[in-house]
CSV table of C-alpha atoms and ligand atoms in Angstrom, one decimal:
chain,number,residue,atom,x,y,z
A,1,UNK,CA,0.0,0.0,0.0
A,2,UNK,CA,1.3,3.5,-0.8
A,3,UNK,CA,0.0,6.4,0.9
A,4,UNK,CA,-0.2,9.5,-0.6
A,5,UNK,CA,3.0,11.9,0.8
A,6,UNK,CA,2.3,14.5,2.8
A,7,UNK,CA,4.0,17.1,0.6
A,8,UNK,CA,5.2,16.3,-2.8
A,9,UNK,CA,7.6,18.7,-5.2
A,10,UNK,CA,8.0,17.8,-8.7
A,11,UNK,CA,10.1,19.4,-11.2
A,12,UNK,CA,10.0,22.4,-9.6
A,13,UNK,CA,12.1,25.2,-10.9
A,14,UNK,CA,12.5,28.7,-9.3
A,15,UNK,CA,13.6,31.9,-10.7
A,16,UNK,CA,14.4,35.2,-10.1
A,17,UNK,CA,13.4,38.5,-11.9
A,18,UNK,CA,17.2,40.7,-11.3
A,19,UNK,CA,17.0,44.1,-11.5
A,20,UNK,CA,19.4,46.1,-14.1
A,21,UNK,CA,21.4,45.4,-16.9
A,22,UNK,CA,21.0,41.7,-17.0
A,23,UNK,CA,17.2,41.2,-18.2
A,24,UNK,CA,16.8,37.4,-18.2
A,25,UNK,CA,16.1,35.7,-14.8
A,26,UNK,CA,18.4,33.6,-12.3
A,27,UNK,CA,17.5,30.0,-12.2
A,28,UNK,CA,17.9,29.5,-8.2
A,29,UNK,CA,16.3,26.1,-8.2
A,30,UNK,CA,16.3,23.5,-10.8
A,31,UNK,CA,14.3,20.2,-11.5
A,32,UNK,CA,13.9,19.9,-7.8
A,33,UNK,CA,12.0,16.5,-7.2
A,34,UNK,CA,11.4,14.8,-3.3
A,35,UNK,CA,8.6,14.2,-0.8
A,36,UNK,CA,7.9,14.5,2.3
A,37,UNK,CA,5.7,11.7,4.1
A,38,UNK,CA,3.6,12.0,6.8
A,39,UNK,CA,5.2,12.0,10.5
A,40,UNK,CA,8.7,12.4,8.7
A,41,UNK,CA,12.0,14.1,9.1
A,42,UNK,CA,13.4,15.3,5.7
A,43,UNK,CA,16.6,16.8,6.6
A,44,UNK,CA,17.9,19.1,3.5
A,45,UNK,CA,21.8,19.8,3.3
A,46,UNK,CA,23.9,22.0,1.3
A,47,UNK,CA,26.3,24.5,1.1
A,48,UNK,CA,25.3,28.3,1.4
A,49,UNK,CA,23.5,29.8,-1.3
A,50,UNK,CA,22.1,26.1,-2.5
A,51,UNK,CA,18.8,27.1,-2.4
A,52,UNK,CA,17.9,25.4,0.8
A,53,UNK,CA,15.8,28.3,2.2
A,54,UNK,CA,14.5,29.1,-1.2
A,55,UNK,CA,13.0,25.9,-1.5
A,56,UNK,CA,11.8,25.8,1.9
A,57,UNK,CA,10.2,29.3,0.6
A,58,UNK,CA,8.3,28.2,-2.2
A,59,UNK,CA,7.0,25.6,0.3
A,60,UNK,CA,5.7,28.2,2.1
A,61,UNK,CA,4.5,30.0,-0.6
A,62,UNK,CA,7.0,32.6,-0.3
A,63,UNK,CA,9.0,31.9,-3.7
A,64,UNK,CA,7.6,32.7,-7.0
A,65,UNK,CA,7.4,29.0,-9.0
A,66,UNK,CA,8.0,29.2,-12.3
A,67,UNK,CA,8.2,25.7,-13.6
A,68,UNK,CA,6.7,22.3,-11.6
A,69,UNK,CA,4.3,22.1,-8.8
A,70,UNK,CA,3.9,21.3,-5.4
A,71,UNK,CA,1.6,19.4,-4.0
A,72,UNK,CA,0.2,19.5,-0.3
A,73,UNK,CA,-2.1,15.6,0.5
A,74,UNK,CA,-2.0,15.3,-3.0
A,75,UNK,CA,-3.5,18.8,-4.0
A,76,UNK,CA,-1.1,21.4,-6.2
A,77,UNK,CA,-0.7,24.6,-3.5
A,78,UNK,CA,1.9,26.3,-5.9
A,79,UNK,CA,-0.1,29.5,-7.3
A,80,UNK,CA,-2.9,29.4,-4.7
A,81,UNK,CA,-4.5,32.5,-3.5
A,82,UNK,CA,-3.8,34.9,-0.9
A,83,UNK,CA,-7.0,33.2,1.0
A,84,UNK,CA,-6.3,30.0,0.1
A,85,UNK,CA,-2.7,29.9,1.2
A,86,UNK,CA,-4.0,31.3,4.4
A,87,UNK,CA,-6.2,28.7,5.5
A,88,UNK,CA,-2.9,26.2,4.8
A,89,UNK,CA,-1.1,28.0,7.3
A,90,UNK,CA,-2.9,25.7,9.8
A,91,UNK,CA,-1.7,22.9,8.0
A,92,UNK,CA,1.9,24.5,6.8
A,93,UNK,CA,4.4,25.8,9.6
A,94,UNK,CA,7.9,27.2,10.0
A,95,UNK,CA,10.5,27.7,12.0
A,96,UNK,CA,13.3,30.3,10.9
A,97,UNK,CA,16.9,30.6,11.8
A,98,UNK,CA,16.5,33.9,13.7
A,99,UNK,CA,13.6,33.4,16.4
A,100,UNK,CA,14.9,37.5,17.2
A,101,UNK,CA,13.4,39.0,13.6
A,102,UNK,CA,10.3,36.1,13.0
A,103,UNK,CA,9.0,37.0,16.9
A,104,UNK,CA,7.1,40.4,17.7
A,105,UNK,CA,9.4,42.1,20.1
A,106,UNK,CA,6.5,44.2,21.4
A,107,UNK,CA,4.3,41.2,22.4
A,108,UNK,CA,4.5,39.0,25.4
A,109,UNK,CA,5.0,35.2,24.6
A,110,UNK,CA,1.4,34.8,26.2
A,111,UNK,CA,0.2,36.8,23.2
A,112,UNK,CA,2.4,35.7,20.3
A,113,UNK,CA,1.1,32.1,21.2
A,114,UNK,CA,-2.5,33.4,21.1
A,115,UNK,CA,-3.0,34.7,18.1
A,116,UNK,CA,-2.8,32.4,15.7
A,117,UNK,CA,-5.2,30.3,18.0
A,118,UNK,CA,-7.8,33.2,17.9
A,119,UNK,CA,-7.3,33.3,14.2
A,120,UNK,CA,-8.0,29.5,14.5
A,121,UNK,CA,-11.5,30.5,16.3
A,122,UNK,CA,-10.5,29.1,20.0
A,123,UNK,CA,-11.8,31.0,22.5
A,124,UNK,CA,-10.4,33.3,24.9
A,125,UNK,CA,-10.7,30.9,28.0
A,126,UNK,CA,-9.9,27.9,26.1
A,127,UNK,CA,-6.5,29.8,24.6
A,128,UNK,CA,-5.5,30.5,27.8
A,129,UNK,CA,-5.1,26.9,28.5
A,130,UNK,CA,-3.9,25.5,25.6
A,131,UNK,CA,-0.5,28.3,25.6
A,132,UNK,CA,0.1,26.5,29.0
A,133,UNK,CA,-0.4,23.4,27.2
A,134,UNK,CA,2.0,24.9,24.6
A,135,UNK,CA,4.7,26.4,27.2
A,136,UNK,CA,4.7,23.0,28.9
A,137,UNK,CA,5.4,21.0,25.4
A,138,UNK,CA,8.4,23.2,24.9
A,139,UNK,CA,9.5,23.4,28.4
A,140,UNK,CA,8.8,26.9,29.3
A,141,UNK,CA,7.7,27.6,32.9
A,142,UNK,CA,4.2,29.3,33.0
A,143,UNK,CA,5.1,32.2,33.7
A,144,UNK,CA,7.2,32.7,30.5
A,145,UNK,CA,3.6,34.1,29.4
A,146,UNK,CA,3.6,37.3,30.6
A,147,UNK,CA,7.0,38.1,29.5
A,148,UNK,CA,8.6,39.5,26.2
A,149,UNK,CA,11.0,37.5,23.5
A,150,UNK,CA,14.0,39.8,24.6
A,151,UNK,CA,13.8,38.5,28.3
A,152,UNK,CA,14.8,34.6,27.2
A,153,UNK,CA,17.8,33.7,26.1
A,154,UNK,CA,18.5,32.4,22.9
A,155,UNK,CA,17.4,29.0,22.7
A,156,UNK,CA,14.6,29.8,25.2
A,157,UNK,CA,13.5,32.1,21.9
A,158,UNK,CA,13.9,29.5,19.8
A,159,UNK,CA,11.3,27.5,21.8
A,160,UNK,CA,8.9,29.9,22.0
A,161,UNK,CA,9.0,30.0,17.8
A,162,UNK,CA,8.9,26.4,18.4
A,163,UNK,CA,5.6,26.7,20.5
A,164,UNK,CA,4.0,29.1,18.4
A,165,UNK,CA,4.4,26.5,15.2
A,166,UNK,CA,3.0,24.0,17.0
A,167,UNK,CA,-0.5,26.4,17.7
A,168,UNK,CA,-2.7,25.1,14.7
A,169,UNK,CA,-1.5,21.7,15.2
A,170,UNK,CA,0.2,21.6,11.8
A,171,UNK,CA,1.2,18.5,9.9
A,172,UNK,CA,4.3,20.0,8.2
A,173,UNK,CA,6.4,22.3,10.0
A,174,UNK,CA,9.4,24.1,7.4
A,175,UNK,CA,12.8,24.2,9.7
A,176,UNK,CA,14.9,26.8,8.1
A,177,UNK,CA,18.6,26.3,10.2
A,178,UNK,CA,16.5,26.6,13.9
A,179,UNK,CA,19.4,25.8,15.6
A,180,UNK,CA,22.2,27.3,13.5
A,181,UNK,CA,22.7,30.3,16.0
A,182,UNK,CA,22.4,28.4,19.4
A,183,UNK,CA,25.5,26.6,20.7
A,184,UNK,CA,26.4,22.9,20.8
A,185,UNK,CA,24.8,22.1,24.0
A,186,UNK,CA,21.3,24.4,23.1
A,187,UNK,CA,21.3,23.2,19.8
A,188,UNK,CA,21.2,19.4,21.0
A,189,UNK,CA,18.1,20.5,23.7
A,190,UNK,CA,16.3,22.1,20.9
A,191,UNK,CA,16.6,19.2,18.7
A,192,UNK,CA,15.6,16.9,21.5
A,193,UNK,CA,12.8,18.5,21.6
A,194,UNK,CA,11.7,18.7,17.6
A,195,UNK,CA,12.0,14.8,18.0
A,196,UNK,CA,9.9,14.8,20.8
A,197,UNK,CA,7.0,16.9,19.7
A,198,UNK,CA,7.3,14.9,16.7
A,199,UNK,CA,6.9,11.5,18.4
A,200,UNK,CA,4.3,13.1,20.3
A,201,UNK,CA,1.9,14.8,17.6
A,202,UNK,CA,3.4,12.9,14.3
A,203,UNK,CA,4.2,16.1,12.6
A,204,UNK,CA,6.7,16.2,9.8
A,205,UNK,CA,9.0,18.1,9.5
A,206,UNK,CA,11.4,19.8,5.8
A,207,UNK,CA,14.5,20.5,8.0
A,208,UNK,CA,16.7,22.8,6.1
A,209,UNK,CA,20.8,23.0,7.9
A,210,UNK,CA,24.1,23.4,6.2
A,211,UNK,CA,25.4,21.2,9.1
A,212,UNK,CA,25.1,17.4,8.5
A,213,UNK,CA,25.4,16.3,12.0
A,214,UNK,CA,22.5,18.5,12.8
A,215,UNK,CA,20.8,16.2,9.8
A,216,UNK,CA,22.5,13.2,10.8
A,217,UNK,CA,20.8,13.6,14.3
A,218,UNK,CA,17.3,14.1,13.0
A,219,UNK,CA,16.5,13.3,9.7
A,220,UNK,CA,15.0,10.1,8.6
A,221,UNK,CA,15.9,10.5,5.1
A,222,UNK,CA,18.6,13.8,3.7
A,223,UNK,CA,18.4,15.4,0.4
A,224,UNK,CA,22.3,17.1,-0.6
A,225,UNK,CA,21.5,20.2,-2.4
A,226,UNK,CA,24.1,21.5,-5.0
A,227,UNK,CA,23.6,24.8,-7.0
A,228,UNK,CA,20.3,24.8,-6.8
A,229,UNK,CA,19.6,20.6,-7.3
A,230,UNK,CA,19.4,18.2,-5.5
A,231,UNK,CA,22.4,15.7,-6.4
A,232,UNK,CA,21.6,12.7,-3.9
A,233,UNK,CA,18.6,11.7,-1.7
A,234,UNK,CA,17.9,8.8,0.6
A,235,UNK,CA,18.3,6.9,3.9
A,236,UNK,CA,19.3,9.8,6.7
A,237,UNK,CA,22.2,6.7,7.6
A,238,UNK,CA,23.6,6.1,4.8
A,239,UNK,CA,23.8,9.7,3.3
A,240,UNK,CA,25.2,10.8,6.4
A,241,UNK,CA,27.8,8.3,6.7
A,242,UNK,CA,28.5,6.3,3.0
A,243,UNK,CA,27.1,9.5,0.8
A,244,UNK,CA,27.7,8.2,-3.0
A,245,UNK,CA,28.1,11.7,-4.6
A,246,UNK,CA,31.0,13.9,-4.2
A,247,UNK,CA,30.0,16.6,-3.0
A,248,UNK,CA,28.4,14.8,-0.1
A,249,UNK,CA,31.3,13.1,0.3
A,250,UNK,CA,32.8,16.3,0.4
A,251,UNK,CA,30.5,18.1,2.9
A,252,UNK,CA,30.8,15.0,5.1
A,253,UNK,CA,34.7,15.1,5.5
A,254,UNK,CA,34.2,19.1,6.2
A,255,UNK,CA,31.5,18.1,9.5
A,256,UNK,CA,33.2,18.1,12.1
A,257,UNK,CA,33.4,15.1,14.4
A,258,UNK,CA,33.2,14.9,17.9
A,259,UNK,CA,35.4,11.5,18.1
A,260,UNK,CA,39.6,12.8,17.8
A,261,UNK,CA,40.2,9.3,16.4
A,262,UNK,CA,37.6,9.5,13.3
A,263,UNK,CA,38.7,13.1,13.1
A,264,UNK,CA,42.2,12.4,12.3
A,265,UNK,CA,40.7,9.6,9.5
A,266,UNK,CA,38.6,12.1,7.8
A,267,UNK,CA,41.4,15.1,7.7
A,268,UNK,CA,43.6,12.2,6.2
A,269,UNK,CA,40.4,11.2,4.0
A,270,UNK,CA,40.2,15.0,3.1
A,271,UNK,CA,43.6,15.7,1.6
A,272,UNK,CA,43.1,12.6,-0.3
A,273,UNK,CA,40.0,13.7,-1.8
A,274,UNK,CA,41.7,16.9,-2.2
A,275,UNK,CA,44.7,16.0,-3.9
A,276,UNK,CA,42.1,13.8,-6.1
A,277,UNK,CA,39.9,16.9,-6.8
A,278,UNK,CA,36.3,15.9,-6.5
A,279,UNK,CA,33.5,18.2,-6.2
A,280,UNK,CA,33.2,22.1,-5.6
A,281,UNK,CA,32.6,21.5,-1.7
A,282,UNK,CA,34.9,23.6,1.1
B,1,ATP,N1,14.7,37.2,-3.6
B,1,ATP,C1,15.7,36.8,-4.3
B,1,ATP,N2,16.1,37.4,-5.4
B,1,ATP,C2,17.2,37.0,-6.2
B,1,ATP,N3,17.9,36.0,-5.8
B,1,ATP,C3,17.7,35.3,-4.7
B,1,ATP,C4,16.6,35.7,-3.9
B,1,ATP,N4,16.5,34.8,-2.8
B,1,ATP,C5,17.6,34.0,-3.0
B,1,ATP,N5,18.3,34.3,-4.1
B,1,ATP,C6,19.4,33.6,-4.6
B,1,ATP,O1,19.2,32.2,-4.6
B,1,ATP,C7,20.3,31.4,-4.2
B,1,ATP,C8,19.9,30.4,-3.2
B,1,ATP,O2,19.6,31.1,-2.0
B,1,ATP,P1,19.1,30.4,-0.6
B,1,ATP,O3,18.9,31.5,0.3
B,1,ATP,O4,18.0,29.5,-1.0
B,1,ATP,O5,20.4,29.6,-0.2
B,1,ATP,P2,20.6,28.7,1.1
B,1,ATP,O6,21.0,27.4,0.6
B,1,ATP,O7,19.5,28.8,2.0
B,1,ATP,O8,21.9,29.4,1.7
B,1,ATP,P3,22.3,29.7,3.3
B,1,ATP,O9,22.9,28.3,3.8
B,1,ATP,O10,23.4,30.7,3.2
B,1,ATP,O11,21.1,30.1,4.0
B,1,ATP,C9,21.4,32.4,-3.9
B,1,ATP,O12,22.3,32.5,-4.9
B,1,ATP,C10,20.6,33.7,-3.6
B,1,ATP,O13,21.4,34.8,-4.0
B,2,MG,MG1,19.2,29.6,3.9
């Protein structure tokens, strides 16, 4: 039996109108074909300026598509309306880099997580108890309600951007590098916790991080993006450790290791790849 995925991208290509001289568009994203089932973590690699977040965007709805389609349960959401795309966002989620810019500074935590559950129709009383609900999921205290994003500490921030995805109970939550700007010991809390919430409430997740033992940690299956393609995709394992194209072989040698002894294999594995010139990876 094959269920239908929860998100599906086919062929999708993505381009950019530049301004000036130059009149014909940048292709950012080419041919770009993978799926996301339900309940699933599809971590997505890739070296800056792959087109990671830009995919992730047009997930969203965010980036213009020019060629392909995407497809949300089976039904094409590239070119929906403003209204339409709306009433996804209960569906669709995400989580940026930068909880700092995405949160309202001017808003206590108590209201950011209420909003989108008024929008949702919950009542007053009733959202009062689920953001305790939510606070207690992502390990807030209760009292982390009445105060403002500025007051917590980084990855405490990043929880509360956590929290407020989780509002509408999506099914697909878009991770654009959450943890990227927390350090090592945060950044293994916070991702704790996405596997936990997923365990819990079976949500899915497109996590987007240029670091592949982030991916390695939580991602069933890894797509390697490469100028704008994606040049490998499969078992989280096996791309992670015995990646088959270059330039994941590449990006794998460059992620750094916690284990001195493997360390010292890979730099040694590095110059050899080096002096045998494969890929375009640093
Ligand atoms: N609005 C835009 N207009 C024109 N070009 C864009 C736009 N947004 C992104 N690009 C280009 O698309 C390419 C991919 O960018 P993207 O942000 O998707 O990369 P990324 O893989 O997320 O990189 P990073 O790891 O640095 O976040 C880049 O060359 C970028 O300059
Ligand atoms: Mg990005």
């Amino acid at each position: 039996m094959t269920e239908t995925p929860l998100l599906e991208v086919d062929d999708l290509v993505v381009e950019y109108d530049v301004r000036g001289f130059r009149r014909s568009p940048v292709r950012v994203l080419h041919g770009i074909a993978l799926d996301v089932r339900r309940g699933e973590t599809l971590g997505l690699v890739g070296e800056s300026g792959s087109g990671k977040s830009t995919l992730g965007r047009a997930v969203l709805g965010l980036a213009p598509v020019t060629e392909g389609e995407i497809r949300f349960e089976g039904r094409a959401i590239s070119g929906l309306g403003k209204r339409e795309r709306r009433a996804l966002s209960s569906d669709i989620q995400v989580v940026f880099q930068d909880p700092y810019t995405s949160l309202n500074p001017a808003m206590t935590v108590g209201d950011i997580l209420a909003e989108p559950l008024a929008v949702g129709g919950v009542a007053k009383g009733e959202a009062r108890q689920r953001v305790k609900d939510l606070l207690d999921a992502v390990h807030l205290p209760t009292d982390a309600a009445q105060r403002l994003p500025r007051e917590f500490s980084g990855g405490q921030r990043q929880r509360v951007a956590i929290a407020r995805a989780l509002c509408r109970e999506p099914k697909l939550i878009v991770c654009d590098e959450p943890v990227s700007a927390l350090d090592l010991s945060t950044q293994a809390r916070v991702l704790d916790l996405f596997v936990e919430i997923q365990e819990r409430t079976g949500v899915a997740y497109l996590f987007v991080s240029h670091d592949l033992a982030v991916v390695r940690h939580i991602a069933h299956r890894v797509a390697v993006m490469y100028r704008g393609e994606i040049v490998e995709l499969g078992d989280g394992d096996t791309v992670t450790s015995t990646p088959e194209h270059p330039y994941t072989q590449k990006l794998l040698l460059a992620s750094p290791v916690p284990d001195p002894d493997a360390q010292a294999t890979r730099r040694a594995r590095r110059l050899e790849a080096a002096s045998s010139g494969a890929g375009g990876a640093r």
